[in-house]
Amino acid sequence: VIKTNSIEKIYKTGKINVCALRDVSIEIERNSYNSIVGPSGSGKSTLLHIIGCLDTPTKGDYYLDEVKVSDLKPNKLAQIRNKKIGFIFQTFNLLPNLNILKNVELPLLYAGVRKKEREERSKDVLQKVGLEHRLKHKPNELSGGERQRTAIARALINNPSIILADEPTGNLDTNTGKGIMEIFNKLYDMGHTIIVVTHDNYVAKRADRTINIKDGKIVD
Amino acid sequence: VIKTNSIEKIYKTGKINVCALRDVSIEIERNSYNSIVGPSGSGKSTLLHIIGCLDTPTKGDYYLDEVKVSDLKPNKLAQIRNKKIGFIFQTFNLLPNLNILKNVELPLLYAGVRKKEREERSKDVLQKVGLEHRLKHKPNELSGGERQRTAIARALINNPSIILADEPTGNLDTNTGKGIMEIFNKLYDMGHTIIVVTHDNYVAKRADRTINIKDGKIVD
Ligand SMILES: Nc1ncnc2c1ncn2[C@@H]1O[C@H](COP(=O)(O)OP(=O)(O)OP(=O)(O)O)[C@@H](O)[C@H]1O
Ligand SMILES: Nc1ncnc2c1ncn2[C@@H]1O[C@H](COP(=O)(O)OP(=O)(O)OP(=O)(O)O)[C@@H](O)[C@H]1O
Ligand SMILES: [Mg+2]
Ligand SMILES: [Mg+2]
């Protein structure tokens, strides 16, 4: 379902040039459970952003469901993203001025779902991640792990076929983290495709396949 | 060196009232290595902020080096903080418009250290955490784990006697995390007092003493 062909990503900011990914070619099958591991700064988040249609490579091609995504215009890219992909950011990226009930509703708002249904589904997924007692809190009125779980809830609410998670348990104690892994397991059983970037060995081991990255390259 | 007496912390925001800590009384000795563990949302960051003079309790007293800190005015509190405490935030709290060399210099700037020495010491501690090749990057031009290491460098540059670390390895792979733990070990050997909030069992086990928190209370 996901196919990258010699992806290269160079960040160019002012005088700074950083080659974050070089010659990355991977194929990920539908309904597979994958983990991406590697040292800090090795290019994992960069790769996940390209797979998630949130960034474009400087060289190479990316095919999602056989469509050459690397060629698409921004609004077409956004459409595909909203429909097919649930992205959990390493830095959560919650909107600071909305409470978490409204933050989690956002993907449904973009999908044109009506208010009453949005609210019910938002409450439902927030209850799944153990945050039903925090619905009216804004992100800065939460603990680190509660913000992380809010980001997880928002990524899952639209039932996307592809779930991309960047360090989803980094701020969670072992038990709460296991609860999140159980949610991912259920989604995998229901046919979803899962890609988790993680430093947590427990999380990496549950994947069928682990992709190793070092200095922007895939290694075995 | 640190003594809290029946600390209570209630967050009051609009209609929301959350009791984050209740009746917390702990004593921490000079030159000890402590970890604080507990479920997500249990009050760990709240307790660390009070110990770090970044927040005040709603009830109870806090003594730092036998001074009743809970009574002090904000500017006196800031003085003590800058001199004695190095705080590593769970959310890093780096200044977005400064590169990391300048971000890490900040505690020395407040301490009145001259430009040339600030720059040398900043480079030195950034090299210790493996970021010598990223000095001119701003925080948004870094990976998650690189931001975390920048926050660690900034907390350590003034050689504070008390180091408070909130989930310092949450975004780091095992090897990079071990490197950070080595730095903490050396500081402990040199007489510093260390308190680490962590979900990482490896990190918690290295402490001489572990404080368990659940629902805002200390448990055994
Ligand atoms: N500004 C605030 N207003 C209201 N409630 C808050 C505020 N900040 C934190 N809380 C609540 O206080 C409780 C304790 O928060 P704290 O950040 O101390 O937890 P924690 O143990 O550090 O959690 P984690 O492991 O997830 O980082 C949480 O349940 C949180 O929702
Ligand atoms: N906007 C940017 N400009 C310049 N360099 C960047 C930018 N964003 C990231 N980098 C660099 O690209 C490299 C890869 O970053 P990436 O975020 O993909 O790493 P990562 O593997 O996710 O690391 P971590 O495990 O620490 O989160 C890093 O060394 C980083 O410094
Ligand atoms: Mg990353
Ligand atoms: Mg916390």
Short mmCIF file of C-alpha atoms and ligand atoms in Angstrom, two decimals:
data_model
loop_
_atom_site.label_atom_id
_atom_site.label_comp_id
_atom_site.label_asym_id
_atom_site.label_seq_id
_atom_site.Cartn_x
_atom_site.Cartn_y
_atom_site.Cartn_z
CA VAL A 1 0.00 0.00 0.00
CA ILE A 2 3.00 2.27 0.61
CA LYS A 3 5.97 2.34 -1.73
CA THR A 4 8.91 4.75 -1.67
CA ASN A 5 11.53 4.84 -4.40
CA SER A 6 14.97 6.28 -3.59
CA ILE A 7 13.58 9.02 -1.37
CA GLU A 8 15.97 11.82 -0.50
CA LYS A 9 15.20 14.69 1.90
CA ILE A 10 17.45 17.68 2.32
CA TYR A 11 16.44 20.47 4.71
CA LYS A 12 17.65 23.84 3.45
CA THR A 13 17.28 26.71 5.95
CA GLY A 14 19.46 29.76 5.45
CA LYS A 15 23.04 28.50 5.45
CA ILE A 16 22.01 25.15 6.88
CA ASN A 17 21.83 22.07 4.63
CA VAL A 18 20.98 18.79 6.32
CA CYS A 19 20.51 15.57 4.36
CA ALA A 20 17.99 13.82 6.61
CA LEU A 21 17.17 10.87 4.30
CA ARG A 22 19.15 9.31 1.44
CA ASP A 23 18.06 6.69 -1.05
CA VAL A 24 15.21 5.32 1.07
CA SER A 25 13.23 2.60 -0.72
CA ILE A 26 10.67 0.67 1.30
CA GLU A 27 7.45 -1.21 0.61
CA ILE A 28 4.76 -1.58 3.24
CA GLU A 29 1.89 -4.02 2.75
CA ARG A 30 -1.75 -3.37 3.49
CA ASN A 31 -2.80 -4.51 6.98
CA SER A 32 0.72 -4.87 8.30
CA TYR A 33 2.15 -3.82 11.68
CA ASN A 34 5.51 -2.06 11.28
CA SER A 35 7.92 -0.30 13.61
CA ILE A 36 10.65 2.17 12.65
CA VAL A 37 13.61 2.36 15.02
CA GLY A 38 16.95 4.14 15.11
CA PRO A 39 19.06 6.70 16.99
CA SER A 40 17.87 10.19 17.82
CA GLY A 41 18.26 12.38 14.72
CA SER A 42 18.49 9.47 12.28
CA GLY A 43 15.51 10.54 10.11
CA LYS A 44 12.52 8.59 11.50
CA SER A 45 10.13 11.54 11.90
CA THR A 46 11.21 12.89 8.50
CA LEU A 47 10.34 9.57 6.86
CA LEU A 48 7.01 9.34 8.69
CA HIS A 49 6.06 12.87 7.58
CA ILE A 50 6.74 12.01 3.94
CA ILE A 51 4.71 8.78 4.23
CA GLY A 52 1.97 10.80 5.94
CA CYS A 53 1.78 13.31 3.02
CA LEU A 54 2.84 16.10 5.39
CA ASP A 55 6.12 16.76 3.62
CA THR A 56 7.57 16.17 0.17
CA PRO A 57 10.90 14.50 -0.67
CA THR A 58 13.63 16.51 -2.46
CA LYS A 59 14.24 13.49 -4.73
CA GLY A 60 12.52 10.18 -5.41
CA ASP A 61 8.91 9.02 -5.60
CA TYR A 62 6.25 8.05 -3.13
CA TYR A 63 3.27 5.89 -4.12
CA LEU A 64 0.26 5.57 -1.80
CA ASP A 65 -2.31 3.01 -2.98
CA GLU A 66 -0.59 3.18 -6.37
CA VAL A 67 -1.08 6.94 -6.71
CA LYS A 68 2.16 8.90 -7.18
CA VAL A 69 1.70 11.19 -4.20
CA SER A 70 4.98 13.04 -4.70
CA ASP A 71 3.37 14.62 -7.83
CA LEU A 72 0.14 15.93 -6.26
CA LYS A 73 -0.92 19.50 -5.54
CA PRO A 74 -1.28 20.55 -1.86
CA ASN A 75 -5.10 20.45 -1.72
CA LYS A 76 -5.26 16.98 -3.33
CA LEU A 77 -2.60 15.86 -0.83
CA ALA A 78 -4.70 17.24 2.05
CA GLN A 79 -7.75 15.36 0.80
CA ILE A 80 -5.91 12.03 0.75
CA ARG A 81 -4.40 12.74 4.16
CA ASN A 82 -7.73 13.52 5.81
CA LYS A 83 -9.39 10.45 4.33
CA LYS A 84 -6.75 7.77 4.67
CA ILE A 85 -4.20 8.76 7.30
CA GLY A 86 -4.27 9.24 11.07
CA PHE A 87 -1.04 10.93 12.21
CA ILE A 88 0.15 11.06 15.81
CA PHE A 89 2.83 13.76 16.09
CA GLN A 90 5.90 13.48 18.32
CA THR A 91 5.06 16.99 19.53
CA PHE A 92 1.26 16.38 19.61
CA ASN A 93 0.37 19.62 17.72
CA LEU A 94 -2.89 20.28 19.58
CA LEU A 95 -4.66 23.62 19.13
CA PRO A 96 -4.04 25.55 22.37
CA ASN A 97 -7.30 27.51 22.39
CA LEU A 98 -9.70 24.57 22.06
CA ASN A 99 -10.57 22.10 24.78
CA ILE A 100 -9.69 18.51 24.04
CA LEU A 101 -13.23 17.50 23.09
CA LYS A 102 -13.10 20.09 20.26
CA ASN A 103 -9.48 19.29 19.39
CA VAL A 104 -10.37 15.65 18.83
CA GLU A 105 -13.48 16.59 16.76
CA LEU A 106 -11.38 18.44 14.17
CA PRO A 107 -10.87 15.59 11.64
CA LEU A 108 -14.64 15.01 11.66
CA LEU A 109 -15.27 18.73 11.16
CA TYR A 110 -13.12 18.60 8.02
CA ALA A 111 -14.99 15.49 6.92
CA GLY A 112 -18.32 17.36 7.16
CA VAL A 113 -19.75 15.31 10.05
CA ARG A 114 -22.65 16.96 11.91
CA LYS A 115 -22.13 18.52 15.36
CA LYS A 116 -24.06 15.98 17.45
CA GLU A 117 -22.31 12.99 15.91
CA ARG A 118 -18.90 14.70 16.13
CA GLU A 119 -19.34 15.29 19.83
CA GLU A 120 -20.47 11.72 20.53
CA ARG A 121 -17.61 10.17 18.61
CA SER A 122 -15.09 12.52 20.25
CA LYS A 123 -16.34 11.58 23.74
CA ASP A 124 -16.21 7.93 22.75
CA VAL A 125 -12.58 7.87 21.58
CA LEU A 126 -11.45 10.09 24.51
CA GLN A 127 -13.06 7.59 26.86
CA LYS A 128 -11.08 4.81 25.13
CA VAL A 129 -7.79 6.55 26.01
CA GLY A 130 -8.93 7.26 29.57
CA LEU A 131 -9.62 10.99 29.30
CA GLU A 132 -13.39 11.19 29.80
CA HIS A 133 -12.79 13.22 32.99
CA ARG A 134 -10.77 15.89 31.16
CA LEU A 135 -13.06 16.84 28.20
CA LYS A 136 -13.26 20.55 29.03
CA HIS A 137 -9.55 21.00 29.67
CA LYS A 138 -7.38 22.87 27.19
CA PRO A 139 -4.03 21.27 26.29
CA ASN A 140 -2.10 23.47 28.74
CA GLU A 141 -4.40 22.25 31.52
CA LEU A 142 -3.25 18.67 31.09
CA SER A 143 -0.27 16.49 31.96
CA GLY A 144 2.24 15.50 29.26
CA GLY A 145 0.83 12.01 28.93
CA GLU A 146 -2.74 13.35 28.77
CA ARG A 147 -1.77 15.60 25.83
CA GLN A 148 -0.16 12.62 24.15
CA ARG A 149 -3.34 10.57 24.57
CA THR A 150 -5.40 13.46 23.18
CA ALA A 151 -3.19 13.49 20.07
CA ILE A 152 -3.74 9.72 19.76
CA ALA A 153 -7.52 10.10 20.07
CA ARG A 154 -7.59 12.80 17.39
CA ALA A 155 -5.60 10.62 14.98
CA LEU A 156 -7.98 7.67 15.39
CA ILE A 157 -11.39 9.35 15.38
CA ASN A 158 -11.88 9.25 11.61
CA ASN A 159 -11.08 5.52 11.54
CA PRO A 160 -8.26 6.02 9.01
CA SER A 161 -6.94 2.96 7.15
CA ILE A 162 -3.32 3.98 7.79
CA ILE A 163 -2.11 4.91 11.28
CA LEU A 164 1.25 6.65 11.58
CA ALA A 165 2.43 7.10 15.17
CA ASP A 166 5.57 9.04 16.10
CA GLU A 167 6.71 7.91 19.58
CA PRO A 168 3.11 7.40 20.85
CA THR A 169 4.18 6.15 24.31
CA GLY A 170 7.13 8.49 25.00
CA ASN A 171 5.27 10.28 27.80
CA LEU A 172 3.30 7.35 29.19
CA ASP A 173 3.90 4.99 32.10
CA THR A 174 4.10 1.30 31.22
CA ASN A 175 0.47 0.48 32.03
CA THR A 176 -1.05 3.44 30.17
CA GLY A 177 1.30 2.65 27.25
CA LYS A 178 0.05 -0.96 27.18
CA GLY A 179 -3.51 0.38 26.97
CA ILE A 180 -2.57 2.35 23.86
CA MET A 181 -0.86 -0.69 22.33
CA GLU A 182 -4.08 -2.68 22.88
CA ILE A 183 -5.99 -0.07 20.85
CA PHE A 184 -3.42 -0.39 18.04
CA ASN A 185 -3.68 -4.20 18.20
CA LYS A 186 -7.46 -4.06 17.79
CA LEU A 187 -7.16 -1.71 14.81
CA TYR A 188 -4.58 -4.04 13.25
CA ASP A 189 -6.97 -6.98 13.74
CA MET A 190 -9.68 -4.95 11.99
CA GLY A 191 -7.51 -4.52 8.90
CA HIS A 192 -5.69 -1.23 9.43
CA THR A 193 -2.07 -0.60 8.45
CA ILE A 194 0.11 0.52 11.35
CA ILE A 195 3.52 2.22 11.32
CA VAL A 196 4.99 3.17 14.70
CA VAL A 197 8.22 5.11 15.20
CA THR A 198 9.39 4.12 18.64
CA HIS A 199 12.27 3.98 21.11
CA ASP A 200 10.31 1.53 23.26
CA ASN A 201 11.48 -2.04 22.71
CA TYR A 202 8.16 -3.41 23.97
CA VAL A 203 6.32 -1.46 21.29
CA ALA A 204 8.83 -2.36 18.53
CA LYS A 205 8.65 -6.08 19.31
CA ARG A 206 4.90 -6.29 18.69
CA ALA A 207 5.39 -5.28 15.06
CA ASP A 208 5.60 -7.97 12.36
CA ARG A 209 8.46 -6.08 10.83
CA THR A 210 11.02 -3.54 12.06
CA ILE A 211 12.68 -0.98 9.78
CA ASN A 212 16.06 0.21 11.04
CA ILE A 213 17.29 3.71 10.19
CA LYS A 214 20.75 5.14 10.80
CA ASP A 215 22.07 8.47 9.46
CA GLY A 216 19.14 8.77 7.05
CA LYS A 217 19.62 5.34 5.47
CA ILE A 218 17.81 2.04 5.90
CA VAL A 219 20.12 -0.57 7.44
CA ASP A 220 19.58 -4.25 8.14
CA VAL B 1 18.01 19.74 51.48
CA ILE B 2 14.39 19.55 50.27
CA LYS B 3 11.47 19.24 52.68
CA THR B 4 7.78 19.49 51.88
CA ASN B 5 5.09 19.57 54.56
CA SER B 6 1.56 18.49 53.62
CA ILE B 7 1.69 20.09 50.20
CA GLU B 8 -1.63 20.49 48.42
CA LYS B 9 -2.05 21.78 44.87
CA ILE B 10 -5.42 22.59 43.35
CA TYR B 11 -5.60 23.95 39.80
CA LYS B 12 -8.49 26.38 39.43
CA THR B 13 -9.28 27.42 35.84
CA GLY B 14 -12.73 28.76 35.09
CA LYS B 15 -15.16 26.06 36.21
CA ILE B 16 -12.41 23.47 36.44
CA ASN B 17 -11.02 22.45 39.85
CA VAL B 18 -8.41 19.70 39.87
CA CYS B 19 -6.69 18.56 43.04
CA ALA B 20 -3.32 17.48 41.61
CA LEU B 21 -1.49 16.88 44.91
CA ARG B 22 -2.81 16.14 48.39
CA ASP B 23 -0.93 16.01 51.68
CA VAL B 24 2.50 15.43 50.11
CA SER B 25 5.29 15.33 52.69
CA ILE B 26 8.73 14.24 51.53
CA GLU B 27 12.32 14.81 52.59
CA ILE B 28 15.18 14.64 50.13
CA GLU B 29 18.78 14.56 51.32
CA ARG B 30 21.69 16.46 49.83
CA ASN B 31 23.63 14.47 47.24
CA SER B 32 20.97 11.82 46.77
CA TYR B 33 19.72 10.23 43.54
CA ASN B 34 15.91 10.02 43.51
CA SER B 35 13.29 8.96 40.99
CA ILE B 36 9.60 9.84 41.00
CA VAL B 37 7.30 7.35 39.28
CA GLY B 38 3.56 6.94 38.83
CA PRO B 39 0.75 6.81 36.26
CA SER B 40 0.14 9.50 33.67
CA GLY B 41 -1.73 12.38 35.33
CA SER B 42 -0.80 11.36 38.89
CA GLY B 43 0.91 14.67 39.82
CA LYS B 44 4.62 14.10 39.15
CA SER B 45 5.26 17.21 37.04
CA THR B 46 3.20 19.28 39.47
CA LEU B 47 5.36 18.12 42.38
CA LEU B 48 8.58 18.73 40.43
CA HIS B 49 7.47 22.29 39.55
CA ILE B 50 6.81 23.08 43.22
CA ILE B 51 10.19 21.63 44.24
CA GLY B 52 11.77 23.63 41.41
CA CYS B 53 10.27 26.92 42.68
CA LEU B 54 8.30 27.27 39.44
CA ASP B 55 4.92 26.96 41.10
CA THR B 56 3.50 27.47 44.58
CA PRO B 57 1.36 25.03 46.58
CA THR B 58 -2.23 25.98 47.52
CA LYS B 59 -1.57 24.59 51.04
CA GLY B 60 1.46 23.41 52.99
CA ASP B 61 5.10 24.48 53.19
CA TYR B 62 8.21 23.90 51.15
CA TYR B 63 11.68 24.30 52.63
CA LEU B 64 14.75 24.46 50.38
CA ASP B 65 18.06 24.48 52.27
CA GLU B 66 16.00 25.36 55.35
CA VAL B 67 14.52 28.48 53.76
CA LYS B 68 10.71 28.52 53.67
CA VAL B 69 10.38 28.95 49.91
CA SER B 70 6.58 28.90 49.91
CA ASP B 71 6.73 32.34 51.61
CA LEU B 72 9.07 34.13 49.19
CA LYS B 73 8.31 36.88 46.68
CA PRO B 74 8.60 36.05 42.94
CA ASN B 75 11.93 37.80 42.35
CA LYS B 76 13.58 36.17 45.38
CA LEU B 77 12.22 32.83 44.15
CA ALA B 78 13.73 33.46 40.70
CA GLN B 79 17.11 34.24 42.26
CA ILE B 80 17.16 30.95 44.16
CA ARG B 81 15.99 29.07 41.07
CA ASN B 82 18.70 30.48 38.81
CA LYS B 83 21.43 29.82 41.35
CA LYS B 84 20.55 26.40 42.74
CA ILE B 85 18.25 24.58 40.34
CA GLY B 86 18.60 23.13 36.86
CA PHE B 87 15.16 22.19 35.50
CA ILE B 88 14.58 19.94 32.48
CA PHE B 89 10.98 20.41 31.32
CA GLN B 90 8.81 17.60 29.97
CA THR B 91 7.95 19.95 27.10
CA PHE B 92 11.51 21.38 26.77
CA ASN B 93 10.40 25.05 26.73
CA LEU B 94 13.11 26.26 24.36
CA LEU B 95 12.90 29.76 22.86
CA PRO B 96 11.85 29.28 19.22
CA ASN B 97 13.68 32.29 17.80
CA LEU B 98 17.14 31.54 19.18
CA ASN B 99 19.50 28.88 17.89
CA ILE B 100 20.43 26.22 20.39
CA LEU B 101 23.83 27.73 21.21
CA LYS B 102 22.03 30.89 22.41
CA ASN B 103 19.22 28.93 24.06
CA VAL B 104 21.71 27.04 26.19
CA GLU B 105 23.62 30.25 27.07
CA LEU B 106 20.54 31.79 28.72
CA PRO B 107 21.17 30.71 32.35
CA LEU B 108 24.71 32.17 32.09
CA LEU B 109 23.32 35.40 30.62
CA TYR B 110 21.10 35.75 33.69
CA ALA B 111 24.09 34.97 35.90
CA GLY B 112 26.04 37.85 34.33
CA VAL B 113 28.69 35.71 32.61
CA ARG B 114 30.61 37.44 29.77
CA LYS B 115 29.87 36.64 26.13
CA LYS B 116 33.08 34.75 25.28
CA GLU B 117 32.85 32.46 28.31
CA ARG B 118 29.10 31.89 27.77
CA GLU B 119 29.72 30.75 24.22
CA GLU B 120 32.56 28.41 25.18
CA ARG B 121 30.60 26.79 28.00
CA SER B 122 27.53 26.44 25.80
CA LYS B 123 29.52 24.69 23.06
CA ASP B 124 31.11 22.47 25.70
CA VAL B 125 27.87 21.18 27.25
CA LEU B 126 26.20 20.82 23.83
CA GLN B 127 29.14 18.68 22.76
CA LYS B 128 28.60 16.53 25.88
CA VAL B 129 25.04 15.72 24.74
CA GLY B 130 26.16 15.07 21.16
CA LEU B 131 24.85 18.24 19.50
CA GLU B 132 28.05 20.01 18.42
CA HIS B 133 26.96 19.62 14.78
CA ARG B 134 23.64 21.45 15.36
CA LEU B 135 24.72 24.67 17.13
CA LYS B 136 23.17 27.04 14.59
CA HIS B 137 19.85 25.22 14.35
CA LYS B 138 16.73 26.68 15.90
CA PRO B 139 14.53 24.29 17.91
CA ASN B 140 12.12 23.72 15.00
CA GLU B 141 15.09 22.65 12.86
CA LEU B 142 15.83 19.72 15.13
CA SER B 143 14.49 16.24 15.85
CA GLY B 144 12.45 15.59 19.03
CA GLY B 145 15.35 13.94 20.81
CA GLU B 146 17.71 16.76 19.79
CA ARG B 147 15.35 19.30 21.36
CA GLN B 148 15.24 17.18 24.50
CA ARG B 149 19.04 17.10 24.68
CA THR B 150 19.16 20.87 24.18
CA ALA B 151 16.83 21.29 27.17
CA ILE B 152 19.12 19.01 29.18
CA ALA B 153 22.21 21.01 28.20
CA ARG B 154 20.55 24.29 29.19
CA ALA B 155 19.61 22.90 32.63
CA LEU B 156 23.16 21.76 33.35
CA ILE B 157 25.25 24.67 32.06
CA ASN B 158 25.19 26.67 35.30
CA ASN B 159 26.35 23.63 37.29
CA PRO B 160 23.33 23.80 39.63
CA SER B 161 23.47 21.85 42.90
CA ILE B 162 19.96 20.46 42.37
CA ILE B 163 18.95 18.84 39.06
CA LEU B 164 15.24 18.27 38.42
CA ALA B 165 14.52 16.26 35.28
CA ASP B 166 10.99 15.64 33.98
CA GLU B 167 11.07 12.56 31.68
CA PRO B 168 14.58 13.38 30.33
CA THR B 169 14.77 10.29 28.09
CA GLY B 170 11.18 10.16 26.78
CA ASN B 171 12.26 11.02 23.23
CA LEU B 172 15.60 9.23 23.17
CA ASP B 173 16.67 5.82 21.88
CA THR B 174 18.22 3.50 24.45
CA ASN B 175 21.84 4.34 23.63
CA THR B 176 21.41 8.11 23.59
CA GLY B 177 19.38 7.78 26.84
CA LYS B 178 22.23 5.86 28.46
CA GLY B 179 24.60 8.68 27.50
CA ILE B 180 22.37 11.15 29.36
CA MET B 181 22.21 8.84 32.39
CA GLU B 182 26.03 8.75 32.42
CA ILE B 183 26.08 12.55 32.65
CA PHE B 184 23.66 12.41 35.60
CA ASN B 185 25.80 9.72 37.27
CA LYS B 186 28.91 11.91 37.03
CA LEU B 187 27.06 14.89 38.51
CA TYR B 188 25.79 12.68 41.34
CA ASP B 189 29.36 11.52 42.01
CA MET B 190 30.43 15.18 42.15
CA GLY B 191 27.94 15.91 44.93
CA HIS B 192 24.81 17.11 43.12
CA THR B 193 21.27 16.23 44.18
CA ILE B 194 19.26 14.54 41.44
CA ILE B 195 15.48 14.07 41.12
CA VAL B 196 14.21 12.39 37.95
CA VAL B 197 10.55 11.93 37.03
CA THR B 198 10.53 8.97 34.70
CA HIS B 199 8.48 6.24 33.05
CA ASP B 200 11.68 4.41 32.10
CA ASN B 201 12.39 1.52 34.45
CA TYR B 202 16.08 1.58 33.54
CA VAL B 203 16.31 5.21 34.68
CA ALA B 204 14.25 4.65 37.84
CA LYS B 205 16.34 1.68 38.94
CA ARG B 206 19.58 3.72 39.04
CA ALA B 207 18.15 5.95 41.78
CA ASP B 208 18.95 5.20 45.43
CA ARG B 209 15.33 5.87 46.23
CA THR B 210 12.05 5.84 44.33
CA ILE B 211 9.04 7.95 45.29
CA ASN B 212 5.71 6.52 44.10
CA ILE B 213 2.80 8.84 43.31
CA LYS B 214 -0.79 7.83 42.57
CA ASP B 215 -3.76 10.23 42.30
CA GLY B 216 -1.74 13.05 43.82
CA LYS B 217 -0.66 11.11 46.92
CA ILE B 218 2.59 9.44 47.89
CA VAL B 219 2.13 5.67 48.13
CA ASP B 220 4.50 2.92 49.22
N1 LIG C 1 -3.36 23.95 34.51
C1 LIG C 1 -4.10 22.89 34.89
N2 LIG C 1 -5.43 23.03 35.10
C2 LIG C 1 -6.18 21.97 35.46
N3 LIG C 1 -5.71 20.74 35.66
C3 LIG C 1 -4.39 20.52 35.45
C4 LIG C 1 -3.51 21.58 35.04
N4 LIG C 1 -2.27 21.06 34.88
C5 LIG C 1 -2.35 19.75 35.19
N5 LIG C 1 -3.62 19.41 35.53
C6 LIG C 1 -4.10 18.11 35.96
O1 LIG C 1 -3.38 17.73 37.13
C7 LIG C 1 -3.07 16.34 37.10
C8 LIG C 1 -1.58 16.15 37.38
O2 LIG C 1 -0.81 16.70 36.33
P1 LIG C 1 0.75 16.40 36.21
O3 LIG C 1 1.23 17.17 34.99
O4 LIG C 1 1.44 16.69 37.48
O5 LIG C 1 0.78 14.82 35.94
P2 LIG C 1 2.01 13.85 35.63
O6 LIG C 1 2.10 12.85 36.73
O7 LIG C 1 3.25 14.65 35.35
O8 LIG C 1 1.55 13.10 34.31
P3 LIG C 1 2.37 12.58 33.00
O9 LIG C 1 3.07 11.33 33.43
O10 LIG C 1 1.26 12.32 32.02
O11 LIG C 1 3.29 13.67 32.56
C9 LIG C 1 -3.46 15.82 35.72
O12 LIG C 1 -4.57 14.94 35.87
C10 LIG C 1 -3.83 17.04 34.92
O13 LIG C 1 -5.00 16.86 34.13
N1 LIG C 2 13.76 21.92 9.59
C1 LIG C 2 14.98 21.34 9.69
N2 LIG C 2 16.08 22.00 9.23
C2 LIG C 2 17.30 21.43 9.34
N3 LIG C 2 17.54 20.22 9.84
C3 LIG C 2 16.49 19.51 10.31
C4 LIG C 2 15.16 20.03 10.27
N4 LIG C 2 14.33 19.12 10.83
C5 LIG C 2 15.10 18.07 11.19
N5 LIG C 2 16.40 18.30 10.88
C6 LIG C 2 17.53 17.39 11.08
O1 LIG C 2 17.25 16.20 10.35
C7 LIG C 2 17.67 15.05 11.10
C8 LIG C 2 16.53 14.04 11.16
O2 LIG C 2 15.46 14.56 11.92
P1 LIG C 2 14.26 13.63 12.40
O3 LIG C 2 13.30 14.52 13.13
O4 LIG C 2 13.71 12.88 11.24
O5 LIG C 2 14.99 12.61 13.39
P2 LIG C 2 14.38 11.43 14.29
O6 LIG C 2 14.97 10.16 13.84
O7 LIG C 2 12.88 11.53 14.33
O8 LIG C 2 14.98 11.77 15.73
P3 LIG C 2 14.34 11.60 17.23
O9 LIG C 2 14.41 10.16 17.57
O10 LIG C 2 15.27 12.45 18.05
O11 LIG C 2 12.95 12.15 17.20
C9 LIG C 2 18.08 15.54 12.47
O12 LIG C 2 19.48 15.39 12.64
C10 LIG C 2 17.68 17.00 12.53
O13 LIG C 2 18.65 17.82 13.14
MG MG C 3 11.53 12.06 15.79
MG MG C 4 4.36 14.99 33.62
#
